[in-house]
Short mmCIF file of C-alpha atoms in Angstrom, two decimals:
data_model
loop_
_atom_site.label_atom_id
_atom_site.label_comp_id
_atom_site.label_asym_id
_atom_site.label_seq_id
_atom_site.Cartn_x
_atom_site.Cartn_y
_atom_site.Cartn_z
CA UNK Q 1 65.47 -23.98 44.03
CA UNK Q 2 62.27 -22.82 45.55
CA UNK Q 3 59.85 -20.06 45.46
CA UNK Q 4 60.10 -16.76 47.64
CA UNK Q 5 57.63 -14.29 48.07
CA UNK Q 6 57.92 -11.60 45.34
CA UNK Q 7 54.21 -10.70 45.21
CA UNK Q 8 52.72 -8.34 47.76
CA UNK Q 9 52.93 -10.11 51.24
CA UNK Q 10 49.80 -10.04 53.29
CA UNK Q 11 49.85 -11.17 56.77
CA UNK Q 12 46.84 -12.96 58.71
CA UNK Q 13 46.89 -12.95 62.14
CA UNK Q 14 45.36 -15.19 64.90
CA UNK Q 15 45.23 -13.75 68.09
CA UNK Q 16 44.96 -17.03 70.02
CA UNK Q 17 44.28 -16.76 73.75
CA UNK Q 18 43.94 -13.38 75.80
CA UNK Q 19 45.36 -10.38 74.49
CA UNK Q 20 45.43 -6.78 75.74
CA UNK Q 21 44.66 -3.95 73.34
CA UNK Q 22 47.90 -2.20 73.99
CA UNK Q 23 49.66 -5.63 73.18
CA UNK Q 24 48.21 -5.94 69.86
CA UNK Q 25 49.10 -2.49 68.70
CA UNK Q 26 52.65 -2.84 69.42
CA UNK Q 27 52.65 -5.65 67.10
CA UNK Q 28 50.25 -4.31 64.62
CA UNK Q 29 52.43 -1.24 64.52
CA UNK Q 30 55.35 -3.30 63.95
CA UNK Q 31 53.87 -4.76 60.84
CA UNK Q 32 52.37 -1.58 59.41
CA UNK Q 33 55.76 -0.03 59.81
CA UNK Q 34 57.38 -2.67 57.51
CA UNK Q 35 56.37 -0.76 54.48
CA UNK Q 36 53.85 1.79 55.53
CA UNK Q 37 54.51 5.58 56.30
CA UNK Q 38 58.30 6.16 56.45
CA UNK Q 39 59.16 7.13 59.90
CA UNK Q 40 61.35 10.53 59.77
CA UNK Q 41 63.46 9.00 62.45
CA UNK Q 42 66.30 6.94 61.61
CA UNK Q 43 66.94 3.98 61.39
CA UNK Q 44 63.52 2.62 60.56
CA UNK Q 45 61.73 -0.83 60.62
CA UNK Q 46 61.36 -0.28 56.86
CA UNK Q 47 65.05 -0.17 56.15
CA UNK Q 48 65.72 -3.24 58.19
CA UNK Q 49 63.28 -4.92 55.69
CA UNK Q 50 65.51 -4.05 52.68
CA UNK Q 51 68.10 -6.66 53.80
CA UNK Q 52 65.26 -9.43 53.68
CA UNK Q 53 64.68 -8.05 49.93
CA UNK Q 54 67.80 -8.53 48.95
CA UNK Q 55 66.87 -12.33 48.43
CA UNK Q 56 65.58 -13.39 44.99
CA UNK Q 57 64.18 -16.14 43.27
CA UNK Q 58 65.51 -18.08 40.18
CA UNK Q 59 64.59 -15.15 37.98
CA UNK Q 60 66.25 -12.88 39.72
CA UNK Q 61 62.92 -11.13 41.29
CA UNK Q 62 63.41 -9.72 44.76
CA UNK Q 63 61.41 -10.59 47.76
CA UNK Q 64 58.49 -7.87 47.83
CA UNK Q 65 58.97 -4.36 49.81
CA UNK Q 66 55.03 -4.57 50.27
CA UNK Q 67 54.13 -6.26 53.52
CA UNK Q 68 50.58 -5.54 54.73
CA UNK Q 69 48.34 -6.76 57.41
CA UNK Q 70 45.54 -8.40 55.70
CA UNK Q 71 43.39 -9.86 58.29
CA UNK Q 72 42.74 -10.62 61.95
CA UNK Q 73 40.88 -12.87 63.90
CA UNK Q 74 40.35 -13.91 67.56
CA UNK Q 75 40.62 -17.03 68.94
CA UNK Q 76 39.53 -17.82 72.52
CA UNK Q 77 41.37 -21.03 73.51
CA UNK Q 78 39.68 -23.08 70.84
CA UNK Q 79 41.97 -25.98 71.09
CA UNK Q 80 42.85 -25.38 74.90
CA UNK Q 81 45.92 -24.15 76.36
CA UNK Q 82 48.24 -26.55 75.57
CA UNK Q 83 49.25 -26.64 71.76
CA UNK Q 84 51.58 -28.93 69.28
CA UNK Q 85 52.58 -28.10 65.93
CA UNK Q 86 49.72 -30.12 64.55
CA UNK Q 87 47.10 -28.37 66.42
CA UNK Q 88 48.42 -25.10 65.34
CA UNK Q 89 47.42 -26.09 61.81
CA UNK Q 90 43.81 -27.14 63.06
CA UNK Q 91 43.62 -23.50 64.12
CA UNK Q 92 44.20 -22.24 60.89
CA UNK Q 93 42.08 -24.49 59.27
CA UNK Q 94 39.31 -23.67 61.79
CA UNK Q 95 39.72 -19.74 61.21
CA UNK Q 96 39.45 -20.60 57.45
CA UNK Q 97 36.47 -22.83 57.25
CA UNK Q 98 34.37 -20.64 59.57
CA UNK Q 99 35.00 -17.85 57.23
CA UNK Q 100 36.99 -15.51 59.25
CA UNK Q 101 40.02 -15.66 57.26
CA UNK Q 102 40.15 -16.29 53.69
CA UNK Q 103 42.61 -18.55 51.79
CA UNK Q 104 45.25 -16.77 50.23
CA UNK Q 105 47.72 -18.85 48.26
CA UNK Q 106 49.63 -16.27 46.41
CA UNK Q 107 51.46 -13.99 49.14
CA UNK Q 108 49.40 -14.87 52.15
CA UNK Q 109 51.26 -15.62 55.37
CA UNK Q 110 49.47 -16.81 58.64
CA UNK Q 111 50.67 -16.03 62.10
CA UNK Q 112 49.09 -17.75 64.92
CA UNK Q 113 50.38 -15.80 67.95
CA UNK Q 114 49.59 -17.30 71.62
CA UNK Q 115 49.30 -15.28 74.79
CA UNK Q 116 51.32 -15.59 77.70
CA UNK Q 117 49.29 -18.37 79.34
CA UNK Q 118 49.55 -20.99 76.47
CA UNK Q 119 51.91 -23.51 76.41
CA UNK Q 120 53.35 -24.95 73.22
CA UNK Q 121 55.24 -28.17 71.88
CA UNK Q 122 59.02 -27.32 72.39
CA UNK Q 123 58.62 -23.66 73.60
CA UNK Q 124 61.05 -22.49 75.73
CA UNK Q 125 63.16 -25.67 75.34
CA UNK Q 126 63.99 -25.59 71.71
CA UNK Q 127 61.71 -22.76 70.18
CA UNK Q 128 60.64 -19.03 70.55
CA UNK Q 129 58.81 -19.20 67.15
CA UNK Q 130 58.60 -21.57 64.18
CA UNK Q 131 57.27 -21.54 60.42
CA UNK Q 132 56.25 -24.25 58.24
CA UNK Q 133 53.70 -24.81 55.87
CA UNK Q 134 50.17 -26.45 56.19
CA UNK Q 135 49.40 -29.62 55.25
CA UNK Q 136 46.43 -30.17 52.58
CA UNK Q 137 45.26 -33.15 54.91
CA UNK Q 138 44.81 -31.08 57.77
CA UNK Q 139 43.77 -27.39 56.48
CA UNK Q 140 43.24 -28.41 52.76
CA UNK Q 141 45.69 -26.13 51.26
CA UNK Q 142 49.42 -25.50 51.26
CA UNK Q 143 49.97 -22.27 52.93
CA UNK Q 144 53.09 -20.70 54.59
CA UNK Q 145 52.55 -20.06 58.38
CA UNK Q 146 54.17 -19.05 61.77
CA UNK Q 147 53.90 -19.49 65.19
CA UNK Q 148 55.05 -17.26 67.83
CA UNK Q 149 54.46 -17.15 71.55
CA UNK Q 150 54.61 -14.72 74.38
CA UNK Q 151 57.13 -15.88 76.69
CA UNK Q 152 56.34 -13.36 79.55
CA UNK Q 153 55.42 -16.00 82.09
CA UNK Q 154 57.47 -19.03 80.81
CA UNK Q 155 60.78 -18.18 79.60
CA UNK Q 156 61.41 -14.52 79.23
CA UNK Q 157 65.06 -14.88 79.75
CA UNK Q 158 65.37 -16.87 76.69
CA UNK Q 159 62.58 -15.81 74.43
CA UNK Q 160 62.51 -12.08 75.33
CA UNK Q 161 66.33 -11.88 75.84
CA UNK Q 162 67.89 -9.35 76.09
CA UNK Q 163 64.96 -7.79 78.28
CA UNK Q 164 65.31 -10.67 80.71
CA UNK Q 165 68.81 -12.54 80.87
CA UNK Q 166 69.50 -16.08 82.09
CA UNK Q 167 70.87 -16.59 85.54
CA UNK Q 168 74.31 -18.03 84.20
CA UNK Q 169 74.86 -14.70 82.47
CA UNK Q 170 76.55 -13.21 85.75
CA UNK Q 171 76.99 -9.44 85.26
CA UNK Q 172 74.76 -8.95 82.50
CA UNK Q 173 71.83 -6.44 83.14
CA UNK Q 174 68.53 -6.80 81.28
CA UNK Q 175 67.65 -4.05 78.90
CA UNK Q 176 64.58 -1.93 79.45
CA UNK Q 177 61.78 -2.65 76.69
CA UNK Q 178 61.19 0.06 74.33
CA UNK Q 179 57.14 -0.54 74.50
CA UNK Q 180 57.28 -1.31 78.28
CA UNK Q 181 56.12 -5.05 77.74
CA UNK Q 182 59.04 -7.63 78.22
CA UNK Q 183 57.01 -10.36 76.31
CA UNK Q 184 55.54 -8.41 73.60
CA UNK Q 185 58.83 -6.40 72.72
CA UNK Q 186 60.61 -9.76 72.80
CA UNK Q 187 57.72 -11.30 70.61
CA UNK Q 188 58.38 -8.53 68.00
CA UNK Q 189 62.02 -9.44 67.32
CA UNK Q 190 60.73 -13.31 66.93
CA UNK Q 191 58.00 -12.04 64.73
CA UNK Q 192 60.67 -10.34 62.27
CA UNK Q 193 62.74 -13.52 62.49
CA UNK Q 194 59.69 -15.63 61.40
CA UNK Q 195 58.70 -13.09 58.80
CA UNK Q 196 62.07 -12.76 57.18
CA UNK Q 197 62.58 -16.57 56.97
CA UNK Q 198 59.23 -17.05 55.54
CA UNK Q 199 59.51 -14.71 52.78
CA UNK Q 200 62.93 -16.21 51.86
CA UNK Q 201 61.88 -19.81 52.31
CA UNK Q 202 58.14 -20.23 52.70
CA UNK Q 203 58.14 -24.20 51.61
CA UNK Q 204 61.55 -24.98 53.29
CA UNK Q 205 63.04 -25.23 49.74
CA UNK Q 206 64.79 -21.88 49.01
CA UNK Q 207 67.21 -20.06 50.88
CA UNK Q 208 68.68 -22.11 53.78
CA UNK Q 209 72.10 -23.21 54.70
CA UNK Q 210 72.76 -27.18 55.63
CA UNK Q 211 72.14 -30.15 53.81
CA UNK Q 212 68.84 -30.80 55.72
CA UNK Q 213 65.98 -28.78 54.54
CA UNK Q 214 64.02 -30.45 57.41
CA UNK Q 215 66.24 -28.71 60.00
CA UNK Q 216 67.57 -25.62 58.03
CA UNK Q 217 69.58 -22.86 59.20
CA UNK Q 218 67.94 -19.88 57.65
CA UNK Q 219 68.87 -16.12 56.91
CA UNK Q 220 67.68 -15.13 60.41
CA UNK Q 221 69.31 -18.25 62.56
CA UNK Q 222 72.60 -16.99 61.37
CA UNK Q 223 72.25 -13.63 63.23
CA UNK Q 224 70.48 -14.50 66.11
CA UNK Q 225 71.30 -12.40 69.15
CA UNK Q 226 72.79 -9.77 67.19
CA UNK Q 227 71.24 -6.32 67.09
CA UNK Q 228 73.93 -4.01 66.35
CA UNK Q 229 77.45 -3.36 64.93
CA UNK Q 230 80.21 -5.53 66.69
CA UNK Q 231 77.27 -8.02 67.90
CA UNK Q 232 78.37 -11.70 68.37
CA UNK Q 233 79.00 -14.02 71.12
CA UNK Q 234 77.22 -12.87 74.19
CA UNK Q 235 77.59 -9.10 73.16
CA UNK Q 236 74.20 -7.97 71.31
CA UNK Q 237 76.32 -4.97 69.63
CA UNK Q 238 75.76 -0.96 69.67
CA UNK Q 239 72.07 0.08 70.09
CA UNK Q 240 70.55 3.19 70.85
CA UNK Q 241 68.88 4.11 74.44
CA UNK Q 242 66.11 6.66 74.70
CA UNK Q 243 65.26 9.32 77.23
CA UNK Q 244 63.66 6.64 79.36
CA UNK Q 245 66.58 4.23 79.45
CA UNK Q 246 64.94 1.73 77.00
CA UNK Q 247 67.09 0.12 74.13
CA UNK Q 248 65.97 -0.06 70.50
CA UNK Q 249 67.60 -0.35 67.10
CA UNK Q 250 64.66 0.92 64.90
CA UNK Q 251 61.92 3.38 64.47
CA UNK Q 252 58.41 2.89 63.44
CA UNK Q 253 55.26 4.44 62.86
CA UNK Q 254 53.52 6.51 65.62
CA UNK Q 255 56.80 6.96 67.14
CA UNK Q 256 57.42 3.58 68.19
CA UNK Q 257 60.55 2.11 68.84
CA UNK Q 258 61.57 -1.71 68.53
CA UNK Q 259 64.65 -3.78 69.03
CA UNK Q 260 64.92 -6.53 66.28
CA UNK Q 261 67.81 -8.86 65.35
CA UNK Q 262 69.91 -8.35 62.04
CA UNK Q 263 69.53 -10.37 59.00
CA UNK Q 264 72.07 -12.20 57.07
CA UNK Q 265 73.08 -10.24 54.07
CA UNK Q 266 73.65 -12.14 51.18
CA UNK Q 267 75.58 -9.68 49.11
CA UNK Q 268 78.42 -8.76 51.96
CA UNK Q 269 77.95 -12.28 53.58
CA UNK Q 270 77.53 -10.94 57.14
CA UNK Q 271 74.80 -10.06 59.23
CA UNK Q 272 73.53 -6.33 58.82
CA UNK Q 273 70.79 -3.94 59.87
CA UNK Q 274 69.69 -0.56 59.04
CA UNK Q 275 71.34 0.69 62.40
CA UNK Q 276 74.72 -0.76 60.89
CA UNK Q 277 78.00 1.79 61.82
CA UNK Q 278 80.37 1.54 59.18
#
């Protein structure tokens, strides 16, 4: 019964902590690949987003195809290296108040990305990323936002899986990351996960499963761990391997490759991706 993002989606990134230029480029190129220049190589990041676009609002309008990186700001540990869900909202508030980011209440998504040395409430134990909406009492506005952390130093075996694997998965070898950065390549899939859910459930009252909107199962949750045909259980599915031995399932701009989880398809009622092999 709630809205989905049918107008142009504008992403505003807060780079919290310390980031290498190469890490930021990987993430920027992923976002630009969602609706930017189409790669001649298939399957593409843009085609993956087509599954998200299948979701509609009450009028039948689909989620927007247009996803653009509309703004960026750098925050050098303004709230320290240990954050909570509430301090994430304070980080967003401060970037708006100081004029670094504008208020964009119609299509704007705010994304706080924390570097590998920043600890977050429930990180690793329960979440690799989360999304919600800001509280007017803190930020002054109701704005959809997400947090995603770089897990390279904290729990890569969970939040950068399958580029690292838990010790109990005996016999499973980690895959090589397509951009040679375990933490950031792991983040890309979580960013895709959160973008899909932010777009289809921005105010936590639209597309989700279950009876409790405060603890919903959303369109990416249903397909977590599935990256290719045949995926399920402990098997990620069939994905491609490049000449360097790195695993991927999507092509992006600038010859980038990515490994991103599938999304629940409301038309066929199972998980799909643009690398589906029928």
